[in-house]
Structures are given as structure tokens and as C-alpha cells.
mmCIF file of C-alpha atoms in Angstrom:
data_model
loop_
_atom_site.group_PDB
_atom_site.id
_atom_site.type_symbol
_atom_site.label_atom_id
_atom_site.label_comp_id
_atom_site.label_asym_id
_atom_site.label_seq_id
_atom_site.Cartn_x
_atom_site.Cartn_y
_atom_site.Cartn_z
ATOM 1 C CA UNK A 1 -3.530 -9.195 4.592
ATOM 2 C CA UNK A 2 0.180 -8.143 4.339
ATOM 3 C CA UNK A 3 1.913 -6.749 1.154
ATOM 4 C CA UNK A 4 3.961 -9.308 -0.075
ATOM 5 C CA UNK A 5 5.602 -8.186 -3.085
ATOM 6 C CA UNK A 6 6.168 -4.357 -4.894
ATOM 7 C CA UNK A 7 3.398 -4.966 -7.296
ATOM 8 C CA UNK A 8 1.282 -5.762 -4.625
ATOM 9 C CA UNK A 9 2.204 -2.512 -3.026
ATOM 10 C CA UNK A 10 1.743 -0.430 -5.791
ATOM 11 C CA UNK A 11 -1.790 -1.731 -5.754
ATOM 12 C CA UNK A 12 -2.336 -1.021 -1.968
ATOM 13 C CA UNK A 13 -1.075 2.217 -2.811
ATOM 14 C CA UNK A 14 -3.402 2.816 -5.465
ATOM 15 C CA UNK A 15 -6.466 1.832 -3.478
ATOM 16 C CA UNK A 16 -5.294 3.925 -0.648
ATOM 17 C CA UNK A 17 -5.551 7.044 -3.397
ATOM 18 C CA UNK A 18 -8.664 5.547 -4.494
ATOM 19 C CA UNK A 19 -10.148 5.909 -0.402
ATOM 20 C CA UNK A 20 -8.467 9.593 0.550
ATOM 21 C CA UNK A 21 -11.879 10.972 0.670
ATOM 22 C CA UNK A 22 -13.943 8.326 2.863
ATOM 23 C CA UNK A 23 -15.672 10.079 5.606
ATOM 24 C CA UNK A 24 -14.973 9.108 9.016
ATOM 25 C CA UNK A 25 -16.231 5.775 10.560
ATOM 26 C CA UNK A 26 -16.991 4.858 7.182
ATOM 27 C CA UNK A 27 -15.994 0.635 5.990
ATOM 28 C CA UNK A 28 -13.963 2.892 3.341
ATOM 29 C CA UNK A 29 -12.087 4.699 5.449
ATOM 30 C CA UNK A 30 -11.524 1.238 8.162
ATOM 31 C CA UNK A 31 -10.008 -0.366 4.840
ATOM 32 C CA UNK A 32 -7.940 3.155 4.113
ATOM 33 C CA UNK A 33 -6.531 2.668 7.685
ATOM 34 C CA UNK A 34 -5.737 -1.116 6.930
ATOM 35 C CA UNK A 35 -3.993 -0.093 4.058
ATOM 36 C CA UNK A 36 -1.987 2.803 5.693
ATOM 37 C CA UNK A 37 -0.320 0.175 8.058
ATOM 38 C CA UNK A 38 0.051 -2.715 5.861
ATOM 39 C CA UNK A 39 2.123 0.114 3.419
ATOM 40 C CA UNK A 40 3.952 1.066 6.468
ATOM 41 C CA UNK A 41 5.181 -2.405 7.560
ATOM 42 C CA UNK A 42 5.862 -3.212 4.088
ATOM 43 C CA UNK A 43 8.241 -0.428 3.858
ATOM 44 C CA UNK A 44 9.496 -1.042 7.723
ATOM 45 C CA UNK A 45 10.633 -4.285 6.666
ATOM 46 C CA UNK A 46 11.977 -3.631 3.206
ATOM 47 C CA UNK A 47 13.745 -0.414 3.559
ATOM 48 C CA UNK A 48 17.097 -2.043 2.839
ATOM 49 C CA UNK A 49 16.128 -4.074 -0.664
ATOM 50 C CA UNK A 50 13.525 -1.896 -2.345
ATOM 51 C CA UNK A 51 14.392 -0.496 -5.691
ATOM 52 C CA UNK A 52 14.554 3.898 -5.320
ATOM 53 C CA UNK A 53 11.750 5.690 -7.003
ATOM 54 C CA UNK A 54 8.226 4.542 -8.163
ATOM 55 C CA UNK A 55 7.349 0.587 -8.237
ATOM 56 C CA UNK A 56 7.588 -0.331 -12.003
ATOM 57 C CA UNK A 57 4.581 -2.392 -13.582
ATOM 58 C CA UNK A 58 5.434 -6.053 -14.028
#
């Protein structure tokens, strides 16, 4: 499910925190690797508009 939105990101990130232990081939670390490329393409596609520094709460 793509990021849509910073909030949303911030959340994704947060998760992704949540998951840095999962041990291999676990459905933990699958939805860690999700997350890692929906963050990516997020940022990929919003270099040029996002706000600098941490994602304020809304």
C-alpha cells in the first residue's frame, strides 16, 4: 500500500523501528521489507516538496 501523505510516512517509519529486530523469513520482517520500499519510493518521488527535518504530528 503506498505512502500517501507525511503523516502516513512517519507512521511507516515508526513501524519499520517497531520491526528492526524480526528474524529472517519471518511475516515481520516480509512487512519490514514492504515498508523499506514503500519509504523509499515515497521519498523517490517527493524529494523536491518535502518539508527538511523530522515529519511534524498533524
Amino acid at each position: 500500500m503506498p505512502i500517501n501523505s507525511e503523516r502516513e510516512l512517519e507512521q511507516a517509519v515508526a513501524e519499520f523501528q517497531r520491526l528492526a529486530d524480526e528474524p529472517a523469513g519471518s511475516p515481520g520482517e516480509r512487512r519490514k521489507l514492504e515498508l523499506d520500499a514503500e519509504i523509499k519510493a515515497f521519498y523517490v518521488q517527493h524529494s523536491d516538496d518535502m518539508r527538511k527535518g523530522k515529519p511534524r504530528h498533524e
